[in-house]
C-alpha positions as a Markdown table, in Angstrom:
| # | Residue | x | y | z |
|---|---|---|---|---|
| 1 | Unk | 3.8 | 17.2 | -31.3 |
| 2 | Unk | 7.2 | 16.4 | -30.3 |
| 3 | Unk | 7.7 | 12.8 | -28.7 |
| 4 | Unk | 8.7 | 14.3 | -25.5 |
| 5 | Unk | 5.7 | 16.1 | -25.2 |
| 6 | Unk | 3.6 | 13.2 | -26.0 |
| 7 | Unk | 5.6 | 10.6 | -23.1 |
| 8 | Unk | 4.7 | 14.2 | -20.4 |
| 9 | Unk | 1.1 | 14.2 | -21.2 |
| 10 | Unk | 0.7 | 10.8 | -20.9 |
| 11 | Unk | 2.8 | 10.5 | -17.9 |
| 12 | Unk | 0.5 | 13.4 | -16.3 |
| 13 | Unk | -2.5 | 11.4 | -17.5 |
| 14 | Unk | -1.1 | 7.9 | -16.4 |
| 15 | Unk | -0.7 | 9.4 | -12.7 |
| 16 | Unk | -4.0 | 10.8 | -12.1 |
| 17 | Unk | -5.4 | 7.2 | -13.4 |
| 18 | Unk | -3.3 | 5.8 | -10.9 |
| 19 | Unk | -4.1 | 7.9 | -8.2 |
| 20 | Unk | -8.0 | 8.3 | -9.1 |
| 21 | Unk | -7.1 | 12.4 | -9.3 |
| 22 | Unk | -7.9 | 15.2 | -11.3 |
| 23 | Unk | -7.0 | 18.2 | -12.5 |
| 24 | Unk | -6.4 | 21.1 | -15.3 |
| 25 | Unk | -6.2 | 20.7 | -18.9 |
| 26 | Unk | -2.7 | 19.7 | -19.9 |
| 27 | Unk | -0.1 | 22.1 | -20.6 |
| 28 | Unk | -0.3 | 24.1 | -24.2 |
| 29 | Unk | 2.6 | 22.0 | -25.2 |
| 30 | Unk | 1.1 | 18.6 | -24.1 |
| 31 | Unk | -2.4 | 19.4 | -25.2 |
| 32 | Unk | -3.7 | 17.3 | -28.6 |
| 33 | Unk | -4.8 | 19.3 | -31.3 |
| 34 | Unk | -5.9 | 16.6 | -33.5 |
| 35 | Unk | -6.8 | 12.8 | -33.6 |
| 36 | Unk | -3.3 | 11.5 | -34.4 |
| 37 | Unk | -1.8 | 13.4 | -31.7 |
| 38 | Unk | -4.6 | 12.1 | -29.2 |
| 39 | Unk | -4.2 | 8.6 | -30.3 |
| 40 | Unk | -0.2 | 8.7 | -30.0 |
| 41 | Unk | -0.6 | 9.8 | -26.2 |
| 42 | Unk | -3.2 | 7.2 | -25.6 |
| 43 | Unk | -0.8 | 4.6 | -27.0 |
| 44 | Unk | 2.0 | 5.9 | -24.9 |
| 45 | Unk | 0.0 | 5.6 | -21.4 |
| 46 | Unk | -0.8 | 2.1 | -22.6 |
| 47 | Unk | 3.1 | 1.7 | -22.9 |
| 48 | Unk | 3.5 | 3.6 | -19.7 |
| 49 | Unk | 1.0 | 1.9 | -17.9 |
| 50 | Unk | 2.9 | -1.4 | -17.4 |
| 51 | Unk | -0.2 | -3.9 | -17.5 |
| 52 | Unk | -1.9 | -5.7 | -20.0 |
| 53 | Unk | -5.2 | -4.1 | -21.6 |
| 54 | Unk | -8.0 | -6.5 | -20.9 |
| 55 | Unk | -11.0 | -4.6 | -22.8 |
| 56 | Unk | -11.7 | -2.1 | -25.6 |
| 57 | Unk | -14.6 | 1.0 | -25.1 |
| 58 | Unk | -15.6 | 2.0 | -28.7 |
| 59 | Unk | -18.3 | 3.7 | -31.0 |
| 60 | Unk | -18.8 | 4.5 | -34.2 |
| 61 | Unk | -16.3 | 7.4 | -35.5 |
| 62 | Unk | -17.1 | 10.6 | -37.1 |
| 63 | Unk | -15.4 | 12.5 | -39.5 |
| 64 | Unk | -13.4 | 14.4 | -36.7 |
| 65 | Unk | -13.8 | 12.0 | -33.7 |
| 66 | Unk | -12.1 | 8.6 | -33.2 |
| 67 | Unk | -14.2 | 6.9 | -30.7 |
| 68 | Unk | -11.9 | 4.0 | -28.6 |
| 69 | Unk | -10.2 | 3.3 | -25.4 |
| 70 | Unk | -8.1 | 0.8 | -24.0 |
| 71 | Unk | -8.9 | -0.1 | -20.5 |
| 72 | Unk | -6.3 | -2.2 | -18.5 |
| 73 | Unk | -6.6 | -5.4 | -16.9 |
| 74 | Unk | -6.7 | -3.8 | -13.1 |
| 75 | Unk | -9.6 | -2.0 | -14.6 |
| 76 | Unk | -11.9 | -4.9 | -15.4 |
| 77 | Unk | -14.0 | -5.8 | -13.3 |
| 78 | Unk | -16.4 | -9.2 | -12.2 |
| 79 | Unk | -19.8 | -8.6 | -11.2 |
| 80 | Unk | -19.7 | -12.3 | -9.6 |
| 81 | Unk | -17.3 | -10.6 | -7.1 |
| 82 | Unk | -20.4 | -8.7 | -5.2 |
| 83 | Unk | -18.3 | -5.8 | -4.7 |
| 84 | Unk | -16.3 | -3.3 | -6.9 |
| 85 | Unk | -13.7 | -0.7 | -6.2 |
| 86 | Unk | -14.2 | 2.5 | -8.0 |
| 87 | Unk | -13.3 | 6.0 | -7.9 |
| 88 | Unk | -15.9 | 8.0 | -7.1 |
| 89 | Unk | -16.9 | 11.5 | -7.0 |
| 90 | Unk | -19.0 | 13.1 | -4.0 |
| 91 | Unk | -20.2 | 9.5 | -3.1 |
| 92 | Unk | -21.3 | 8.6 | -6.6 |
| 93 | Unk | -20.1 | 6.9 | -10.1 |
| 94 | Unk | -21.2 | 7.1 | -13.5 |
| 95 | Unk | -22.6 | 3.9 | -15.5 |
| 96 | Unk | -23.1 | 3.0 | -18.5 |
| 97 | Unk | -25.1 | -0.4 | -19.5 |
| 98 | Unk | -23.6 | -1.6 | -22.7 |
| 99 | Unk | -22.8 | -5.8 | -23.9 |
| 100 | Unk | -19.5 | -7.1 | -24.2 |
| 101 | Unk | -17.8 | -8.9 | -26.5 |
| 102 | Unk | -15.4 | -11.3 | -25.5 |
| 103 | Unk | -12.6 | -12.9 | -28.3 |
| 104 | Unk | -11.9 | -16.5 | -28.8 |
| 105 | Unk | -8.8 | -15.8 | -31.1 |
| 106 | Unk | -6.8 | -12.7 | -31.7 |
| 107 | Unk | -7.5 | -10.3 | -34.6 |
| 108 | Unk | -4.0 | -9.0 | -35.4 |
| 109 | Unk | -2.4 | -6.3 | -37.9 |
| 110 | Unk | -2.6 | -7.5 | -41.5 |
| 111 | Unk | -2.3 | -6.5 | -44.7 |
| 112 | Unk | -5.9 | -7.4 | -45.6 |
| 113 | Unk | -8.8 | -5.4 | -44.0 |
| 114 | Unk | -11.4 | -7.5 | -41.7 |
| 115 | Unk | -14.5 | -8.1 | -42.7 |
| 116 | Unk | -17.7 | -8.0 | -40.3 |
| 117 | Unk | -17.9 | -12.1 | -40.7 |
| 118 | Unk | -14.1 | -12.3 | -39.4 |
| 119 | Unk | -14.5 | -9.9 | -36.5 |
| 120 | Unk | -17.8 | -12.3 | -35.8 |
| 121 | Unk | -15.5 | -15.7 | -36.1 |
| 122 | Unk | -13.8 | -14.4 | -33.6 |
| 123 | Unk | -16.0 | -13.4 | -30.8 |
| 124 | Unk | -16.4 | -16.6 | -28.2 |
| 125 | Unk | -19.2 | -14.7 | -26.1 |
| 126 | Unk | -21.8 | -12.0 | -25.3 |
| 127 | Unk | -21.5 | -10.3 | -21.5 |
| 128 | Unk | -23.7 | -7.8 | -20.1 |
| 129 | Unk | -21.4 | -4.9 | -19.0 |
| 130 | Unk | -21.1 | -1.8 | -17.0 |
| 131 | Unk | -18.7 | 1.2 | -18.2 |
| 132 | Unk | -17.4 | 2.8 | -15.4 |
| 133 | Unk | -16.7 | 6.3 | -15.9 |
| 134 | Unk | -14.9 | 9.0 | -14.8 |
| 135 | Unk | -12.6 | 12.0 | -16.0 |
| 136 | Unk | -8.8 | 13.0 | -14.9 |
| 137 | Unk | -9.6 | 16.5 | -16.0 |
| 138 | Unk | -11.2 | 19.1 | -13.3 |
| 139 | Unk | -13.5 | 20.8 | -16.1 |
| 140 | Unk | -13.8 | 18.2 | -18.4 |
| 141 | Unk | -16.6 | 19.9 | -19.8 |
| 142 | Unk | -14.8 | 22.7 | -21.1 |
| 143 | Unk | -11.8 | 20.4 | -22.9 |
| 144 | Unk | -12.0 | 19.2 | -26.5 |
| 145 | Unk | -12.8 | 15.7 | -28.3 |
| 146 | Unk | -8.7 | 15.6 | -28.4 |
| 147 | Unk | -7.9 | 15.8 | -24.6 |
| 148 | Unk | -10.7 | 13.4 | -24.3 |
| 149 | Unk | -9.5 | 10.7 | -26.1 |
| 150 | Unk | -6.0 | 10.9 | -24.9 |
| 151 | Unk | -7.5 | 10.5 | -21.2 |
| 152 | Unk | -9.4 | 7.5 | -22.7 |
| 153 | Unk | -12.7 | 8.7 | -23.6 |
| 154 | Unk | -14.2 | 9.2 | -20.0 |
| 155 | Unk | -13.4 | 5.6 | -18.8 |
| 156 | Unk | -12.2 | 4.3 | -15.1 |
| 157 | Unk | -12.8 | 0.9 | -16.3 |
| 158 | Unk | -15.1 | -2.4 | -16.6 |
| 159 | Unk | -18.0 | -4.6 | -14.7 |
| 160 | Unk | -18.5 | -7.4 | -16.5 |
| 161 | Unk | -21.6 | -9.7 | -16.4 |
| 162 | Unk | -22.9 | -12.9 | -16.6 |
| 163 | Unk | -22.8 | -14.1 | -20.2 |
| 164 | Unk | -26.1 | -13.9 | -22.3 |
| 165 | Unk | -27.2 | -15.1 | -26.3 |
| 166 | Unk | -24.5 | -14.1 | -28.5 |
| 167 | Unk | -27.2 | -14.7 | -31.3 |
| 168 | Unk | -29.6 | -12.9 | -29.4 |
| 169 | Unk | -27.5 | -10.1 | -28.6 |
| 170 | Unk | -25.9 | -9.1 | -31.7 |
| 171 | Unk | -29.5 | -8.2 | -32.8 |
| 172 | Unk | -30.7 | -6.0 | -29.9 |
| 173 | Unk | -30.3 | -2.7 | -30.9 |
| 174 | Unk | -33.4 | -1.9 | -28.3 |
| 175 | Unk | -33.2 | -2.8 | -24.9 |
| 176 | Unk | -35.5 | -2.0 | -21.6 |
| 177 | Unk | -33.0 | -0.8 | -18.9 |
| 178 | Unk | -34.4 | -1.1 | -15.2 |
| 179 | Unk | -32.1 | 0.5 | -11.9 |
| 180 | Unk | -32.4 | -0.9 | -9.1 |
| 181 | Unk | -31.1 | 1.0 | -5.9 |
| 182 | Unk | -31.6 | -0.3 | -2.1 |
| 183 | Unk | -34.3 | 1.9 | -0.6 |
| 184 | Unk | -35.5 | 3.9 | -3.9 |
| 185 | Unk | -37.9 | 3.7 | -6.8 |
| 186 | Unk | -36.8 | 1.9 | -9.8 |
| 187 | Unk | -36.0 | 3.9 | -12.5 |
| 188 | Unk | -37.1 | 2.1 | -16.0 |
| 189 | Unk | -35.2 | 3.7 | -18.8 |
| 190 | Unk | -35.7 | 2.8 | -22.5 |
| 191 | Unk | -32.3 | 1.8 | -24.2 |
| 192 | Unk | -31.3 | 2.6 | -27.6 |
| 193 | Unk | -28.2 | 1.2 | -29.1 |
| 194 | Unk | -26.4 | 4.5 | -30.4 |
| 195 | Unk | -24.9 | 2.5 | -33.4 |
| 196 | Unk | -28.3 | 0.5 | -34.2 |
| 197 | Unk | -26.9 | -2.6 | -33.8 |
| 198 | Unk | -24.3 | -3.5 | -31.2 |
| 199 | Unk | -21.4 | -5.3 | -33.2 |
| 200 | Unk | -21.4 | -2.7 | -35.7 |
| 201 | Unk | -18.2 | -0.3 | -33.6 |
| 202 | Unk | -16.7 | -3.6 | -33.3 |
| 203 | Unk | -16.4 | -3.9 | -36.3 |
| 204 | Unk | -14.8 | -0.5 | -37.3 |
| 205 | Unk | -12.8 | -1.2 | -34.2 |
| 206 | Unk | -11.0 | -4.1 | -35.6 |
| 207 | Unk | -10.6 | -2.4 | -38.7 |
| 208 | Unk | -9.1 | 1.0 | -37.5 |
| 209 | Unk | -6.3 | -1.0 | -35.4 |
| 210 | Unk | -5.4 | -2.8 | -38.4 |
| 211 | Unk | -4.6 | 0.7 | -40.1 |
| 212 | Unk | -2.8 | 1.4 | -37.5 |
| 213 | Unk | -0.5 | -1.6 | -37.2 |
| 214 | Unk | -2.6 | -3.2 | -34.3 |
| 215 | Unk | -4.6 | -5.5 | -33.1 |
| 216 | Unk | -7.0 | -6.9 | -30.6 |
| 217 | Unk | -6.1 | -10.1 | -28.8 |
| 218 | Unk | -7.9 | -13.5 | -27.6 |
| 219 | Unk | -9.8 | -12.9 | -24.2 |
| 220 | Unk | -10.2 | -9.1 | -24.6 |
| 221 | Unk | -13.9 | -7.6 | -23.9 |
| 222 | Unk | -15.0 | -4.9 | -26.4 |
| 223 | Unk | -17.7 | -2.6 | -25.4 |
| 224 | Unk | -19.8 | -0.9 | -28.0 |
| 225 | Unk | -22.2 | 1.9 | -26.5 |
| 226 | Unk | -24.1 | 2.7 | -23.6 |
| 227 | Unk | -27.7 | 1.5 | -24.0 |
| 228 | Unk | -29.4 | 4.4 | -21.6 |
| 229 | Unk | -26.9 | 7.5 | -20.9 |
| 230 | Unk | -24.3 | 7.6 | -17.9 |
| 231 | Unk | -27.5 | 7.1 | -14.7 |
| 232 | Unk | -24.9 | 8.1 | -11.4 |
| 233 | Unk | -25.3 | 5.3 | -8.6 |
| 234 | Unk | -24.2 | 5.6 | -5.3 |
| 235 | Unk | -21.2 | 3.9 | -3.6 |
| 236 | Unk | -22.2 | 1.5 | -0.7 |
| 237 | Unk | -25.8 | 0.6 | -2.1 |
| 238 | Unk | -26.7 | -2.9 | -3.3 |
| 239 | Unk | -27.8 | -1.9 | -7.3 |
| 240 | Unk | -28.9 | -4.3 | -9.8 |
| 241 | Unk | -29.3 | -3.5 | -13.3 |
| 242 | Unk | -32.1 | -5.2 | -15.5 |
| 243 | Unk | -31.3 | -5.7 | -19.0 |
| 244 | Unk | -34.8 | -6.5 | -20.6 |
| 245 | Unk | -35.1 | -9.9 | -21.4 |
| 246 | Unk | -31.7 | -10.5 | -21.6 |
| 247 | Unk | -30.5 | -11.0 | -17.9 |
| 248 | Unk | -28.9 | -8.9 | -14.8 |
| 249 | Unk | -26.3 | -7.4 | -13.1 |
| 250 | Unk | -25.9 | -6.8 | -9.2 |
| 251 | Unk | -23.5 | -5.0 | -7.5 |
| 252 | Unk | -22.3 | -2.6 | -5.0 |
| 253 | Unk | -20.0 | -0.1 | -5.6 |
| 254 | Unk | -17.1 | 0.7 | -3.2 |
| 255 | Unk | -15.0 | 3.8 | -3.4 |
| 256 | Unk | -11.3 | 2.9 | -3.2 |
């Protein structure tokens, strides 16, 4: 795809993040067609976008999918804040519990590959976390893997939680999910790690970047996988998630 091409789709894509609005698949000559060409329009809203980017989503790839997002800094989210400003759809957001890794130190383009104990060395703390998520495409069930990861895989952004075991953590690749909504039944859902074990898209995070001549940087969160689907919450209801053993999150959502 032309470079001109790639700066129009992410500019279209860039102002619908902004503005929290959707809309049709991107012109034939904007659209992706393959990973490289998603990933190049991904980086340029990320040069477009004129902020930092605070956290990584990933998963483990496939053969034709490239799972990773960035998601800028007015995207992230503290849960310590009581309140967070979303964009949501008929009164309602999707969620997605997952853990988040926070770095101590950069990991930064190099010649020599990282290995699972330097992408460890350099995580400083384990979060709880909520992926928001939402779509700048109308039909986004029609669109390809492509258009999807040149809008960011689904992602509006961030919720992070309070801190939990790190050594604890890296091991749960099961977890006990319980919602929470003011004035209905809790809903217990059993989690499931979809990598196994939660470090392990980390990991081929780190790596991938590297390939590509980049990095991830000191104080970034990385999340690795929803533990129990995308529930939909409603705006303007106290909700607290229940993360097994591990700890909670509470919240109320506030369209923006």
């Amino acid at each position: 795809m032309k470079p001109d091409h790639i700066h129009e789709a992410a500019r279209i894509l860039l102002e619908r993040r902004l503005n929290g609005t959707q809309g049709e698949a991107l012109p034939a000559p904007q659209r992706p067609a393959n990973l490289e060409t998603a990933f190049a329009i991904q980086c340029e809203v990320s040069k477009l976008v004129g902020q930092p980017i605070a956290a990584w989503k990933c998963g483990m790839p496939a053969p034709d999918k490239w799972v990773l997002a960035p998601v800028y800094a007015s995207d992230v989210h503290e849960a310590s804040a009581q309140t967070c400003k979303v964009w949501a759809r008929e009164g309602q957001i999707k969620i997605e519990p997952e853990l988040a890794f926070i770095l101590a130190h950069d990991l930064p383009a190099r010649a020599a590959p990282y290995t699972p104990a330097d992408v460890d060395a350099a995580v400083a703390e384990t979060r709880l976390a909520l992926e928001l998520i939402d779509s700048r495409y109308t039909q986004a069930e029609q669109l390809t893997f492509h258009e999807h990861l040149a809008d960011g895989l689904f992602n509006q952004g961030v919720l992070l939680g309070p801190a939990i075991d790190t050594q604890l953590a890296q091991q749960t690749s099961q977890l006990s999910i319980i919602l929470n909504i003011a004035g209905q039944a809790s809903i217990a859902l059993n989690g499931l790690h979809p990598a196994g074990m939660p470090r392990l898209p980390l990991y081929w995070l780190a790596e991938f970047l590297r390939s590509k001549g980049l990095g991830l940087q000191a104080g970034q969160a990385v999340i690795t996988g929803s533990y129990a689907g995308s529930p939909t919450v409603p705006v303007g209801a106290d909700i607290q998630i229940q993360f097994g053993e591990l700890d909670f999150i509470r919240t109320r959502f506030e369209g923006k």
